[in-house]
């Protein structure tokens, strides 16, 4: 905090000069003292002057409303909202989220540092506080075919710039445990500067987890059981409880909050589609679920505010206290956590679910993010999956709704519930196509295709008909990336994502409406027994850092064994 400005504010307070803004007679919730008191909040400039009796040049009637520090998303990939950062602010500020810790590794996998700089420039044009981490694993695994890579030297330069909060999730667990030099150089570059390092360690435990943590990694958002969460808290990590569109681990992990306490727990969304945010909320959905399931309001709000601030070393953030930033949300109640009024830096940004700020013109899109679908020509034959009669069952994989874990399966011609999936390299025209069978998507006809395909964001297409799969690929070539649904030789619906094949810069409600249309079209191709959000599920089927099997453009990969599956590709 600027000392001179603090002195000026102190002089103003002593002289009785009115505050710029006062929230009058609200119910201030303090998760530290576990108390609620009726009071007023005085605000001068961007900071809180204090709680008590204050006069204000402008006043907000807070009677009957619960005041809290603004909510913090402790780990998010903004690109998964399909919105640019400037537009993303319009989605989450009305939900009470005032700050997010963002890892831009999606756009970095497409366009490297140029993509990261675009995200930063877009973020500067909105009042949401977006704190970027430097992506640590671009690509996510050494054998991946991404559009760009960030080596140790580039990572060190970004961390040294002072523009980033820390190092993003370290997904290369084998590299950490084997002492791979480049991985450790990146971690050391953050640790030596006193910057936080995010983790990603699904299923890791015991001495392997000890070794992973000992390198300086301090968080994990990949826990799927209370036991995993408890072990991490016991070993000094922060656990980020995730409620996204595909991965919804929050309910399963709440027992760990009761057994291990809330002090080392935070909330995150990780990856959440715009229609889900508009319908269910953002971090306020995490609050609602936690309280519905017996977590105290104080513990829940701590995980959404002060804990996240402490985890990432965010100064003067996370509490309603003198000198802290006036990032404040007023809730109608402490059950549904509907945000009535949201402020950042002492300015009202949203009210009754609507943004009050006028979005600036978004950042210009660099050439590398335009026309980003670059593939070699494909034919219908590329999507014909012949299986010789009498052949032994082929290795395949399955999906579990609400989870990123994909269990091993076996495919034979008489197997039920399977469809075809192909991943096509789309950055450098290499011609690589990985192919496999997947159970549980619920697709009975047609094809779904997407250029949102974690983390390398190649082009994934899933379906039953080779002709429809080919048409879906060509449709995404035509529109420059996005999501599409094809059935019976016709394109039913397409959502173009012209920025890197990942995002678009238009009002979020338009993007959400487009997402609803492609989901509705997808449902006409499904049997009603599959996943709820096939596009979000499809986007994670090619991420080779979460067990068990994942598809890459080089074939089916066994994440736990760290090798490609023999006969995993039936061609």
Coordinates of C-alpha atoms in Angstrom, one line a residue:
X1 CA 0.0 0.0 0.0
X2 CA 1.2 3.5 -0.8
X3 CA 2.4 5.0 2.5
X4 CA 1.7 8.6 1.5
X5 CA -1.8 7.8 0.3
X6 CA -2.4 5.8 3.5
X7 CA -1.4 8.9 5.5
X8 CA -3.8 11.1 3.5
X9 CA -6.6 8.7 4.1
X10 CA -5.8 8.7 7.8
X11 CA -5.9 12.5 7.9
X12 CA -9.2 12.4 6.1
X13 CA -10.6 9.9 8.6
X14 CA -9.5 12.0 11.6
X15 CA -11.0 15.2 10.1
X16 CA -14.4 13.5 9.7
X17 CA -14.3 14.0 5.9
X18 CA -17.0 11.8 4.2
X19 CA -16.0 8.6 2.6
X20 CA -16.4 8.2 -1.1
X21 CA -18.8 5.4 -0.6
X22 CA -20.5 3.8 2.4
X23 CA -22.4 0.5 2.5
X24 CA -24.9 1.3 5.2
X25 CA -26.2 -1.1 7.8
X26 CA -25.1 -4.4 6.2
X27 CA -24.4 -7.7 8.0
X28 CA -20.7 -8.1 7.7
X29 CA -19.5 -11.7 7.7
X30 CA -16.1 -12.4 9.2
X31 CA -14.8 -15.9 8.5
X32 CA -11.8 -15.4 10.8
X33 CA -13.7 -14.4 14.0
X34 CA -16.6 -16.5 12.8
X35 CA -19.0 -13.7 13.5
X36 CA -21.7 -11.6 11.8
X37 CA -22.3 -8.0 12.9
X38 CA -24.5 -5.2 11.7
X39 CA -22.3 -2.4 10.7
X40 CA -21.4 0.0 7.8
X41 CA -18.4 -0.2 5.5
X42 CA -16.6 3.0 4.7
X43 CA -14.6 3.1 1.4
X44 CA -12.1 5.7 0.3
X45 CA -10.7 5.3 -3.2
X46 CA -10.0 1.7 -3.8
X47 CA -9.7 0.6 -0.2
X48 CA -11.8 0.1 2.9
X49 CA -11.5 2.9 5.4
X50 CA -13.1 0.8 8.2
X51 CA -16.2 -0.8 9.6
X52 CA -18.4 1.3 11.8
X53 CA -20.2 4.7 11.6
X54 CA -19.2 6.5 8.5
X55 CA -20.7 9.3 6.3
X56 CA -20.4 8.9 2.6
X57 CA -20.8 11.0 -0.5
X58 CA -22.6 8.1 -2.0
X59 CA -24.3 5.4 0.0
X60 CA -25.6 1.9 -0.7
X61 CA -28.5 0.5 1.4
X62 CA -27.1 -2.7 2.8
X63 CA -30.0 -3.5 5.2
X64 CA -30.7 -7.2 5.3
X65 CA -27.8 -8.0 3.0
X66 CA -24.7 -10.0 4.0
X67 CA -21.3 -8.4 3.1
X68 CA -18.3 -10.5 2.4
X69 CA -14.9 -9.9 0.8
X70 CA -15.1 -10.6 -2.9
X71 CA -14.8 -14.3 -3.9
X72 CA -11.6 -15.7 -5.3
X73 CA -11.3 -18.5 -7.8
X74 CA -8.0 -20.2 -6.8
X75 CA -7.4 -22.0 -10.1
X76 CA -9.0 -21.4 -13.5
X77 CA -8.4 -21.7 -17.2
X78 CA -10.3 -18.8 -18.5
X79 CA -10.2 -20.2 -22.0
X80 CA -12.6 -23.0 -20.9
X81 CA -15.3 -20.4 -20.6
X82 CA -14.9 -19.9 -24.4
X83 CA -14.6 -16.2 -23.6
X84 CA -11.7 -13.9 -23.8
X85 CA -10.6 -12.5 -20.4
X86 CA -12.4 -9.1 -20.9
X87 CA -15.6 -11.0 -21.7
X88 CA -15.1 -13.5 -18.9
X89 CA -15.3 -10.7 -16.4
X90 CA -18.9 -10.1 -17.6
X91 CA -19.7 -13.7 -16.6
X92 CA -18.2 -14.0 -13.2
X93 CA -18.3 -10.5 -11.6
X94 CA -22.2 -10.7 -11.3
X95 CA -21.6 -14.0 -9.3
X96 CA -19.5 -12.2 -6.7
X97 CA -16.1 -13.3 -8.0
X98 CA -13.7 -10.3 -7.9
X99 CA -10.4 -12.1 -8.4
X100 CA -9.2 -15.2 -10.2
X101 CA -5.9 -17.1 -10.4
X102 CA -5.6 -17.9 -14.0
X103 CA -3.3 -20.4 -15.8
X104 CA -3.3 -19.5 -19.5
X105 CA -1.8 -22.8 -20.6
X106 CA -4.6 -23.5 -23.0
X107 CA -3.8 -20.5 -25.3
X108 CA -0.1 -21.1 -24.6
X109 CA -0.3 -24.5 -26.2
X110 CA -1.7 -23.0 -29.3
X111 CA 0.4 -19.8 -29.6
X112 CA 3.1 -19.7 -26.9
X113 CA 4.0 -16.4 -25.4
X114 CA 2.0 -14.5 -28.1
X115 CA -1.1 -16.2 -26.7
X116 CA -0.2 -15.4 -23.1
X117 CA 0.4 -11.7 -24.0
X118 CA -3.0 -11.6 -25.7
X119 CA -4.6 -12.9 -22.5
X120 CA -2.8 -10.2 -20.4
X121 CA -3.9 -7.4 -22.8
X122 CA -7.5 -8.6 -22.8
X123 CA -7.4 -8.8 -19.0
X124 CA -6.3 -5.2 -18.7
X125 CA -9.5 -4.1 -20.3
X126 CA -11.9 -5.3 -17.5
X127 CA -12.3 -4.6 -13.7
X128 CA -12.0 -8.3 -12.8
X129 CA -8.7 -8.9 -11.0
X130 CA -7.0 -11.5 -13.1
X131 CA -3.7 -12.8 -11.7
X132 CA -1.8 -14.9 -14.2
X133 CA 0.5 -17.8 -13.5
X134 CA 3.2 -18.8 -16.0
X135 CA 2.3 -22.1 -17.6
X136 CA 4.8 -24.8 -16.5
X137 CA 3.9 -27.6 -18.9
X138 CA 3.6 -26.5 -22.5
X139 CA 3.0 -29.0 -23.9
X140 CA 1.5 -31.0 -21.0
X141 CA 3.7 -34.1 -21.9
X142 CA 7.0 -34.2 -23.8
X143 CA 5.6 -36.3 -26.6
X144 CA 2.5 -34.1 -27.2
X145 CA 2.0 -32.2 -30.5
X146 CA 1.1 -28.7 -29.4
X147 CA 1.2 -25.5 -31.4
X148 CA 4.0 -24.1 -29.3
X149 CA 6.3 -25.0 -26.4
X150 CA 7.6 -23.0 -23.4
X151 CA 11.1 -24.2 -22.3
X152 CA 12.9 -23.4 -19.1
X153 CA 14.5 -20.3 -20.5
X154 CA 11.2 -18.8 -21.6
X155 CA 9.6 -19.7 -18.3
X156 CA 12.4 -18.0 -16.4
X157 CA 12.1 -14.9 -18.4
X158 CA 8.3 -14.7 -17.8
X159 CA 8.7 -15.2 -14.1
X160 CA 11.5 -12.6 -14.0
X161 CA 9.3 -10.0 -15.6
X162 CA 7.3 -9.4 -12.4
X163 CA 4.0 -9.6 -14.3
X164 CA 3.0 -13.1 -13.1
X165 CA 1.9 -14.4 -9.7
X166 CA 3.7 -17.7 -9.8
X167 CA 4.2 -21.0 -11.7
X168 CA 1.2 -22.8 -13.1
X169 CA 0.2 -26.4 -12.4
X170 CA 3.1 -28.8 -12.7
X171 CA 1.6 -31.7 -14.6
X172 CA 4.8 -33.4 -15.5
X173 CA 4.8 -35.6 -12.4
X174 CA 7.2 -38.2 -14.0
X175 CA 9.6 -35.3 -14.8
X176 CA 9.5 -34.0 -11.2
X177 CA 10.1 -37.5 -9.7
X178 CA 12.8 -38.5 -12.1
X179 CA 14.7 -35.2 -11.6
X180 CA 14.3 -34.0 -15.2
X181 CA 16.4 -30.9 -15.4
X182 CA 14.1 -28.6 -17.4
X183 CA 11.2 -29.3 -15.1
X184 CA 13.2 -28.6 -11.9
X185 CA 14.7 -25.5 -13.5
X186 CA 11.2 -24.0 -14.0
X187 CA 10.2 -24.8 -10.4
X188 CA 13.4 -23.4 -9.0
X189 CA 12.9 -20.2 -11.0
X190 CA 9.6 -19.6 -9.1
X191 CA 10.7 -20.9 -5.7
X192 CA 13.9 -18.8 -5.7
X193 CA 11.8 -15.7 -6.3
X194 CA 9.4 -16.6 -3.4
X195 CA 6.6 -17.3 -5.9
X196 CA 3.9 -19.9 -5.4
X197 CA 3.9 -23.1 -7.5
X198 CA 0.7 -24.9 -8.4
X199 CA 0.5 -28.7 -8.5
X200 CA -1.3 -31.4 -10.4
X201 CA -0.9 -34.8 -8.9
X202 CA -3.9 -37.1 -9.4
X203 CA -3.5 -40.4 -7.5
X204 CA 0.0 -39.5 -6.1
X205 CA 0.6 -40.6 -2.5
X206 CA 3.2 -41.7 0.0
X207 CA 6.9 -41.0 -0.7
X208 CA 6.2 -40.0 -4.3
X209 CA 3.9 -37.3 -3.1
X210 CA 6.5 -36.3 -0.5
X211 CA 9.1 -35.9 -3.2
X212 CA 6.7 -33.9 -5.4
X213 CA 5.9 -31.5 -2.6
X214 CA 9.6 -31.2 -1.5
X215 CA 10.4 -29.5 -4.8
X216 CA 8.4 -26.5 -3.7
X217 CA 4.9 -27.4 -5.1
X218 CA 2.2 -26.1 -2.8
X219 CA -1.3 -26.8 -4.2
X220 CA -3.3 -29.5 -5.8
X221 CA -6.7 -29.3 -7.4
X222 CA -6.8 -32.9 -8.7
X223 CA -7.9 -34.7 -5.5
X224 CA -10.9 -37.0 -6.1
X225 CA -11.2 -38.6 -2.6
X226 CA -11.2 -37.2 1.0
X227 CA -8.2 -39.4 1.7
X228 CA -6.2 -37.7 -1.0
X229 CA -7.2 -34.3 0.2
X230 CA -6.3 -35.2 3.9
X231 CA -2.9 -36.5 3.0
X232 CA -2.1 -33.3 1.1
X233 CA -3.2 -31.1 3.9
X234 CA -1.2 -33.1 6.4
X235 CA 1.9 -32.6 4.2
X236 CA 1.5 -28.8 4.0
X237 CA -0.3 -28.4 0.7
X238 CA -3.3 -26.3 0.0
X239 CA -6.1 -28.3 -1.6
X240 CA -8.3 -26.5 -4.2
X241 CA -11.8 -28.0 -4.1
X242 CA -13.0 -28.0 -7.7
X243 CA -16.5 -27.6 -9.1
X244 CA -16.4 -27.2 -12.9
X245 CA -18.4 -28.4 -15.9
X246 CA -16.6 -31.7 -16.4
X247 CA -14.8 -32.3 -13.1
X248 CA -17.1 -31.9 -10.1
X249 CA -15.1 -33.1 -7.1
X250 CA -16.5 -30.7 -4.5
X251 CA -19.1 -32.9 -2.9
X252 CA -16.8 -35.9 -2.7
X253 CA -14.1 -33.8 -0.9
X254 CA -16.2 -32.1 1.7
X255 CA -15.7 -34.8 4.3
X256 CA -12.0 -33.8 4.2
X257 CA -13.0 -30.3 5.2
X258 CA -14.6 -31.7 8.3
X259 CA -11.8 -34.1 9.2
X260 CA -8.8 -31.9 8.2
X261 CA -10.2 -28.5 8.8
X262 CA -10.8 -25.7 6.3
X263 CA -7.6 -23.7 6.9
X264 CA -5.7 -25.2 3.9
X265 CA -8.7 -25.5 1.6
X266 CA -9.7 -23.1 -1.2
X267 CA -12.4 -23.2 -4.0
X268 CA -11.8 -23.3 -7.7
X269 CA -13.6 -23.9 -10.9
X270 CA -10.7 -25.0 -13.1
X271 CA -12.8 -25.4 -16.3
X272 CA -16.4 -24.1 -16.6
X273 CA -18.5 -23.4 -19.6
X274 CA -20.4 -20.1 -19.9
X275 CA -23.9 -21.6 -19.8
X276 CA -23.1 -23.4 -16.5
X277 CA -21.8 -20.1 -15.0
X278 CA -25.0 -18.3 -16.1
X279 CA -27.2 -21.1 -14.8
X280 CA -25.4 -22.3 -11.7
X281 CA -23.0 -19.5 -10.7
X282 CA -19.3 -19.5 -10.3
X283 CA -17.5 -19.7 -6.9
X284 CA -20.9 -18.9 -5.3
X285 CA -22.0 -22.3 -6.5
X286 CA -19.1 -23.9 -4.5
X287 CA -20.4 -21.9 -1.5
X288 CA -23.9 -23.1 -2.0
X289 CA -22.9 -26.7 -2.3
X290 CA -20.7 -26.6 0.7
X291 CA -23.3 -25.0 3.0
X292 CA -26.0 -27.4 1.7
X293 CA -23.8 -30.3 2.7
X294 CA -23.2 -29.1 6.2
X295 CA -20.1 -27.0 6.0
X296 CA -20.4 -23.9 8.2
X297 CA -20.9 -20.5 6.4
X298 CA -17.7 -19.3 8.0
X299 CA -15.6 -22.2 6.7
X300 CA -17.1 -21.9 3.3
X301 CA -16.5 -18.2 3.0
X302 CA -13.0 -18.6 4.3
X303 CA -12.3 -21.1 1.5
X304 CA -13.7 -18.6 -1.0
X305 CA -11.8 -15.6 0.2
X306 CA -9.1 -15.3 2.9
X307 CA -7.7 -18.8 2.4
X308 CA -7.1 -18.2 -1.3
X309 CA -5.5 -14.9 -0.6
X310 CA -3.2 -16.6 1.9
X311 CA -2.4 -19.4 -0.4
X312 CA -1.1 -17.1 -3.2
X313 CA 0.3 -14.3 -1.0
X314 CA -2.3 -11.7 -2.1
X315 CA -1.8 -8.7 0.1
X316 CA -4.7 -6.7 1.5
X317 CA -7.2 -9.0 0.0
X318 CA -9.8 -11.5 1.3
X319 CA -11.2 -9.8 4.3
X320 CA -13.4 -6.8 5.1
X321 CA -10.8 -4.8 7.0
X322 CA -9.3 -1.3 7.1
X323 CA -6.7 -0.8 4.4
X324 CA -7.8 -3.9 2.4
X325 CA -9.0 -3.5 -1.1
X326 CA -12.7 -2.7 -1.4
X327 CA -13.5 -5.9 -3.3
X328 CA -16.9 -6.6 -1.8
X329 CA -19.9 -8.7 -2.5
X330 CA -23.4 -8.3 -0.9
X331 CA -25.4 -11.5 -0.7
X332 CA -29.1 -11.7 -0.4
X333 CA -28.7 -14.7 2.0
X334 CA -26.2 -17.2 3.1
X335 CA -27.9 -20.3 1.6
X336 CA -28.2 -19.5 -2.1
X337 CA -25.4 -16.9 -2.2
X338 CA -27.1 -14.8 -4.8
X339 CA -24.9 -11.7 -5.3
X340 CA -27.0 -8.5 -5.1
X341 CA -24.1 -6.0 -5.5
X342 CA -20.4 -6.5 -6.4
X343 CA -17.6 -4.0 -6.1
X344 CA -13.9 -4.0 -7.0
X345 CA -11.6 -1.2 -5.9
X346 CA -14.6 0.6 -4.3
X347 CA -16.6 0.8 -7.6
X348 CA -19.9 -1.0 -8.1
X349 CA -19.3 -3.4 -11.0
X350 CA -22.5 -5.6 -11.0
X351 CA -25.9 -5.4 -9.5
X352 CA -28.7 -8.0 -9.4
X353 CA -26.9 -10.3 -11.8
X354 CA -26.1 -7.7 -14.4
X355 CA -22.8 -6.0 -15.2
X356 CA -22.7 -2.2 -14.8
X357 CA -19.4 -1.6 -16.4
X358 CA -19.1 -1.0 -20.2
X359 CA -16.6 -3.4 -21.7
X360 CA -13.8 -1.8 -23.5
X361 CA -13.0 -3.0 -27.0
X362 CA -11.2 -6.3 -26.6
X363 CA -7.5 -6.7 -27.3
X364 CA -6.5 -7.2 -31.0
X365 CA -6.1 -10.8 -31.9
X366 CA -2.6 -11.6 -33.1
X367 CA -2.2 -13.4 -36.5
X368 CA -1.0 -16.6 -34.9
X369 CA -4.5 -16.9 -33.2
X370 CA -6.4 -16.5 -36.4
X371 CA -7.2 -19.3 -38.8
X372 CA -5.6 -21.7 -36.3
X373 CA -6.9 -25.0 -37.8
X374 CA -4.1 -26.2 -40.0
X375 CA -4.4 -29.9 -40.9
X376 CA -3.4 -32.1 -43.8
X377 CA -6.3 -33.2 -46.0
X378 CA -8.3 -36.0 -44.5
X379 CA -10.7 -38.4 -46.2
X380 CA -13.6 -40.6 -45.2
X381 CA -11.2 -43.6 -45.1
X382 CA -9.4 -41.9 -42.1
X383 CA -12.5 -42.5 -40.0
X384 CA -13.3 -46.1 -41.1
X385 CA -12.2 -48.3 -38.2
X386 CA -11.9 -51.8 -39.5
X387 CA -11.6 -54.6 -36.9
X388 CA -10.6 -57.9 -38.4
X389 CA -12.9 -60.8 -37.4
X390 CA -11.4 -63.1 -34.8
X391 CA -8.9 -60.5 -33.6
X392 CA -8.4 -60.3 -29.8
X393 CA -10.2 -57.4 -28.1
X394 CA -8.5 -54.0 -28.6
X395 CA -7.4 -51.7 -25.8
X396 CA -9.9 -48.9 -25.5
X397 CA -11.0 -46.5 -22.8
X398 CA -14.2 -45.2 -21.1
X399 CA -15.6 -42.0 -19.6
X400 CA -17.2 -41.3 -16.2
X401 CA -19.6 -38.4 -16.0
X402 CA -18.4 -35.7 -13.6
X403 CA -14.8 -37.1 -13.6
X404 CA -11.7 -36.7 -15.7
X405 CA -10.6 -40.3 -14.9
X406 CA -10.9 -42.5 -18.0
X407 CA -10.8 -46.2 -17.1
X408 CA -9.3 -48.9 -19.3
X409 CA -11.7 -50.8 -21.5
X410 CA -11.5 -53.6 -24.1
X411 CA -13.3 -53.3 -27.5
X412 CA -14.5 -56.2 -29.6
X413 CA -17.0 -56.1 -32.5
X414 CA -19.9 -57.2 -30.3
X415 CA -19.2 -54.7 -27.6
X416 CA -22.0 -52.3 -26.7
X417 CA -21.8 -48.6 -25.8
X418 CA -18.7 -47.7 -27.8
X419 CA -18.1 -45.1 -30.5
X420 CA -15.1 -44.0 -32.5
X421 CA -12.8 -41.1 -31.5
X422 CA -10.0 -39.6 -33.5
X423 CA -7.5 -36.8 -32.6
X424 CA -6.0 -34.9 -35.6
X425 CA -2.9 -32.7 -35.2
X426 CA -4.1 -29.2 -36.2
X427 CA -1.2 -26.9 -35.7
X428 CA 1.6 -27.9 -38.1
X429 CA 0.0 -30.1 -40.7
X430 CA 1.9 -33.1 -39.6
X431 CA -0.9 -35.5 -40.7
X432 CA -0.8 -37.4 -37.4
X433 CA -4.1 -38.9 -36.4
X434 CA -4.6 -41.0 -33.2
X435 CA -7.6 -43.3 -33.2
X436 CA -9.4 -45.4 -30.6
X437 CA -12.7 -46.7 -29.3
X438 CA -14.4 -45.0 -26.3
X439 CA -17.2 -46.3 -24.1
X440 CA -19.8 -44.1 -22.3
X441 CA -20.1 -41.0 -24.4
X442 CA -23.7 -42.1 -25.4
X443 CA -23.4 -41.1 -29.1
X444 CA -25.6 -43.4 -31.2
X445 CA -25.4 -41.5 -34.5
X446 CA -23.6 -38.7 -36.2
X447 CA -20.4 -37.0 -34.9
X448 CA -19.2 -34.2 -32.5
X449 CA -16.0 -32.4 -33.1
X450 CA -14.0 -29.8 -31.2
X451 CA -10.8 -27.8 -31.3
X452 CA -11.0 -27.4 -27.5
X453 CA -9.0 -30.5 -26.7
X454 CA -6.9 -30.3 -23.6
X455 CA -4.1 -29.5 -23.4
X456 CA -2.5 -29.4 -26.9
X457 CA -5.9 -28.4 -28.4
X458 CA -5.7 -30.5 -31.5
X459 CA -8.9 -31.4 -33.3
X460 CA -11.0 -34.2 -31.6
X461 CA -13.9 -35.9 -33.4
X462 CA -16.1 -38.5 -31.8
X463 CA -18.9 -40.4 -33.5
X464 CA -20.3 -43.5 -35.2
X465 CA -20.3 -42.6 -38.9
X466 CA -17.1 -42.0 -40.9
X467 CA -18.8 -39.6 -43.4
X468 CA -20.3 -37.5 -40.6
X469 CA -16.9 -37.5 -38.8
X470 CA -15.2 -36.2 -42.0
X471 CA -17.8 -33.5 -42.4
X472 CA -17.4 -32.4 -38.8
X473 CA -13.7 -32.0 -39.3
X474 CA -14.2 -30.0 -42.5
X475 CA -16.7 -27.7 -40.8
X476 CA -14.2 -26.8 -38.1
X477 CA -11.6 -26.1 -40.8
X478 CA -14.1 -23.8 -42.5
X479 CA -15.0 -21.7 -39.5
X480 CA -11.5 -21.6 -38.0
X481 CA -12.1 -23.8 -35.0
X482 CA -14.9 -24.3 -32.5
X483 CA -17.5 -27.0 -31.7
X484 CA -19.8 -28.7 -34.2
X485 CA -22.5 -31.4 -34.5
X486 CA -23.1 -33.4 -37.7
X487 CA -25.7 -36.1 -38.4
X488 CA -26.9 -37.8 -41.6
X489 CA -24.5 -35.8 -43.7
X490 CA -25.7 -32.4 -42.5
X491 CA -24.2 -29.8 -40.1
X492 CA -26.8 -29.4 -37.3
X493 CA -25.1 -26.7 -35.3
X494 CA -21.7 -25.0 -35.0
X495 CA -20.2 -22.6 -32.4
X496 CA -17.2 -20.8 -34.0
X497 CA -14.3 -20.1 -31.7
X498 CA -12.2 -17.9 -33.9
X499 CA -9.6 -16.9 -31.4
X500 CA -7.1 -19.8 -31.4
X501 CA -10.0 -22.3 -31.8
X502 CA -10.6 -21.7 -28.1
X503 CA -12.5 -18.5 -27.5
X504 CA -14.6 -15.7 -29.0
X505 CA -14.9 -12.0 -28.1
X506 CA -18.6 -11.3 -28.0
X507 CA -21.1 -10.9 -25.1
X508 CA -21.0 -14.0 -22.9
X509 CA -24.7 -14.5 -23.1
X510 CA -24.3 -14.9 -26.9
X511 CA -21.6 -17.5 -26.4
X512 CA -23.6 -19.3 -23.8
X513 CA -26.7 -19.3 -26.1
X514 CA -24.5 -20.8 -28.9
X515 CA -23.2 -23.4 -26.5
X516 CA -26.8 -24.3 -25.5
X517 CA -27.6 -24.8 -29.2
X518 CA -24.7 -27.1 -29.9
X519 CA -25.5 -29.1 -26.8
X520 CA -29.1 -29.4 -27.8
X521 CA -28.0 -30.6 -31.3
X522 CA -25.6 -33.1 -29.6
X523 CA -28.4 -34.5 -27.6
X524 CA -30.2 -35.5 -30.8
X525 CA -27.2 -37.8 -31.6
X526 CA -27.2 -39.4 -28.1
X527 CA -29.0 -42.2 -26.5
X528 CA -29.7 -40.5 -23.2
X529 CA -27.4 -42.8 -21.3
X530 CA -24.2 -40.9 -21.8
X531 CA -22.5 -37.8 -20.3
X532 CA -24.4 -34.6 -19.6
X533 CA -22.0 -32.3 -21.4
X534 CA -20.4 -34.3 -24.3
X535 CA -18.3 -31.4 -25.4
X536 CA -16.7 -30.8 -22.1
X537 CA -16.1 -34.5 -21.7
X538 CA -14.7 -34.8 -25.2
X539 CA -12.3 -31.9 -24.5
X540 CA -10.5 -34.0 -21.8
X541 CA -10.3 -37.3 -23.5
X542 CA -6.9 -36.3 -25.0
X543 CA -5.2 -35.1 -21.9
X544 CA -2.3 -37.5 -21.2
X545 CA -1.6 -36.4 -17.6
X546 CA -4.8 -37.8 -16.0
X547 CA -5.2 -41.6 -15.7
X548 CA -5.9 -44.1 -17.0
X549 CA -5.9 -44.1 -20.8
X550 CA -6.0 -41.0 -23.0
X551 CA -5.8 -40.5 -26.7
X552 CA -3.1 -38.5 -28.4
X553 CA -2.4 -37.8 -32.1
X554 CA 0.3 -40.6 -31.8
X555 CA -2.1 -43.2 -30.4
X556 CA -3.6 -44.4 -27.1
X557 CA -1.5 -43.6 -24.1
X558 CA -1.3 -45.3 -20.7
X559 CA -0.8 -42.4 -18.2
X560 CA 0.1 -44.5 -15.2
X561 CA 2.6 -46.7 -17.0
X562 CA 4.0 -43.8 -19.1
X563 CA 3.9 -45.5 -22.4
X564 CA 1.8 -46.0 -25.5
X565 CA -0.6 -48.9 -25.5
X566 CA 0.4 -51.8 -27.7
X567 CA -2.3 -52.2 -30.3
X568 CA -4.0 -49.2 -28.8
X569 CA -4.4 -47.7 -32.3
X570 CA -6.3 -50.3 -34.4
X571 CA -4.6 -49.2 -37.6

